[in-house]
Amino acid sequence: MRQTVWQKAIKNSADPERVQKHLEKLQSSGAGDFLARATAEQAAVLAALFSGSQAMSDLLPGHPDWLDSERWDLENLKHARQKQGLLREIEQAIQPWLAVKDYGAALAWLREFRQREMLRIAARDLGRLAVVENITLEISNLADVCLETVWRITSRQLEDRYGLPYHQDTDGAWVRTSFSVIGLGKLGGQELNYSSDVDVVFAYSDEGSVFRTPPTGKTPGGQVITNHQYFIRLAEAFVAEVGRATPQGILFRIDLRLRPEGPAGPLARSLGSYENYYAQWGQTWERMMLIKARGVAGSSVLAGEFIEMVQPFRFARSHGERTVGEVAAMKQRIETELLKGDELDRNVKLGRGGIREIEFVVQTLQLLHAGRMPFLQIPKTLPVLEKLVEYRLLQAGEANVLGEAYRFLRDVEHRLQMEANLQTHLLPVDKKARMRLAALMGYSGLEAFEEQMASHRQTVRRIFEKLLNTEAAPTGQGLPAQFQGAKAEWLALLAGHGFRDSDKAFRLLETFVHGPGYVHVSSRTVELAKDLVARLLRKCPRKTEAAPAPVPGGPAGAAAENAARLSDPDRVLARLDSFIQAYGARSTLFEMWAGNPSLFDLMVLLFDRSEFLAEIAIRVP
């Protein structure tokens, strides 16, 4: 080794003792030529890697060839590898194995390739050769090419075993059924960290059957299995290969909990099934989750169709008053249910002033405004912050400090995870470990680092609470908590709001909230219905009030308030019930009314004021 070069690199590193030990291991592994030729800049980068990641440093003695001069040339290290270049390298390497159907060897090479590239990315990161948003993009691009390769291999394996999936188009012709892996969360937003799970859902274009030979005619024979069965097996094989533990490690941990119905739902669904689910059952957290949806493997055309299909759901043109409260309630549940003891202050992702609060601020403003402002429909956090300032939804100073805090906290998160390749977001308790973390972050002392950390988190928390206070918005204000066992309470409430037949009104309201009994209504639809009931009752005259009458020449405010009162609440409720039955899509209707309360108010007044118009609305909902 070039003693003066390495002595300087060791001295300037965050952990000189560890760097010295790793160099000795590397020297004895066959990497002596590289160490002898290394420049001062290369030595500094490698020392930073040894200081920052025990897990990745341990890979090098077994693979001294990874330190080839071209890959570790400083000019090359300064630049990210592009996705197309990564794909070309993979295709050239595994093609001989695919030709002879040695899929195991191809996948083993892919896992080793992933380890080597992660090592390179970590060296760029710890050597301060790239900013955090470039690092997260590189990791995400690497995930994309790995997932695409696994999809190609598992698809080939299933085609060899069963044949090819087909469905009939609108003209009755048989066409190939396509399949796509949709990335969500940090994968979809191209913001992966070193130990992220990859959140995915699986979609196929349509229902049909699998055939060994291309089908012809209206009722061809030779079906092997249905498309649904085929794509469930493809998804299972994909998940197994991506997460398989081998001597070369795993590719990624896959998280499937974001799919419709969670663990109880099927692994793969047709496009139509997704559309029906989100229209009937989709909740606010699923809207937020779909903001970052992106095709990562399989058919890019189908992925585009999926994104187009969910567009009105994830970026609705209007949202009800509940949205902000629901997001605040999510964060409150995280703090009370997921974090224990001092984790609220030590967790840089989920704790107070952490990464999740920045993401919630951004995504909540997207939920509220992106339906009307298309340029806010961006999956990445930092670019959205800039757009929020342009649209005057966030002050420039707030966006700047949120952006600085996001970069700082993601940097800290990366250094926590690189050390042992663990999925952790907790700051260490041990003082020596905290001092090492401060040095890796470029601080000369622990106190300065912790002051900066506290400053960022306090600022994030202040902005978060300004937009989303930690108490969820109340639901169904002033109403009994439930119908069952509370009939007497409901009857008194309804009588007090001017209903003549309180017993019938109780039955109609129970159906309004919980459905007619032969359908299952989602919890979100129930909560929306309760809010609408509360809104309806506010328009009903109380028992002590007279029925509304014209007020000629009266004050404008009094006239408006008088005009908003219902003259016959019983008739209005009966017509609402008939309209909902005729409309059919209860959840979609309630979402529309909740997002446009003035539309619900107009409908209620129409049912109260005009029998003729009410009958038209019910007949043609």
PDB file of C-alpha atoms in Angstrom, residues 12 25 85 109 140 148 284 295 297 303 375 417 437 440 455 468 509 514 550 581 589 599 612:
ATOM      1  CA  ASN A  12      -9.286  11.727   8.438  1.00  0.00           C
ATOM      2  CA  LYS A  25      -8.281  -7.864   5.574  1.00  0.00           C
ATOM      3  CA  GLY A  85     -26.803   0.784 -18.680  1.00  0.00           C
ATOM      4  CA  TRP A 109     -25.669 -13.657 -10.576  1.00  0.00           C
ATOM      5  CA  SER A 140     -34.583   2.910  -6.866  1.00  0.00           C
ATOM      6  CA  GLU A 148     -37.796  -6.325 -14.045  1.00  0.00           C
ATOM      7  CA  THR A 284     -57.782   8.359   2.411  1.00  0.00           C
ATOM      8  CA  GLY A 295     -44.930   0.802 -13.068  1.00  0.00           C
ATOM      9  CA  ALA A 297     -41.748  -4.202 -14.001  1.00  0.00           C
ATOM     10  CA  ALA A 303     -49.015   0.310 -15.805  1.00  0.00           C
ATOM     11  CA  PHE A 375     -48.452  20.243 -11.822  1.00  0.00           C
ATOM     12  CA  GLN A 417     -29.092   1.521   7.890  1.00  0.00           C
ATOM     13  CA  LEU A 437     -22.829   8.968  13.489  1.00  0.00           C
ATOM     14  CA  LEU A 440     -20.241  10.357   9.386  1.00  0.00           C
ATOM     15  CA  SER A 455     -33.561  22.262  15.238  1.00  0.00           C
ATOM     16  CA  LEU A 468     -52.446  18.977  10.627  1.00  0.00           C
ATOM     17  CA  LEU A 509     -81.219   6.833   8.650  1.00  0.00           C
ATOM     18  CA  HIS A 514     -75.124   1.108   7.124  1.00  0.00           C
ATOM     19  CA  PRO A 550     -90.615  34.042   3.220  1.00  0.00           C
ATOM     20  CA  GLN A 581     -81.237   3.186  -4.170  1.00  0.00           C
ATOM     21  CA  LEU A 589     -72.106   9.086  -4.165  1.00  0.00           C
ATOM     22  CA  LEU A 599     -73.941  19.775  -3.862  1.00  0.00           C
ATOM     23  CA  PHE A 612     -91.528  17.469  -9.836  1.00  0.00           C
TER      24      PHE A 612
END
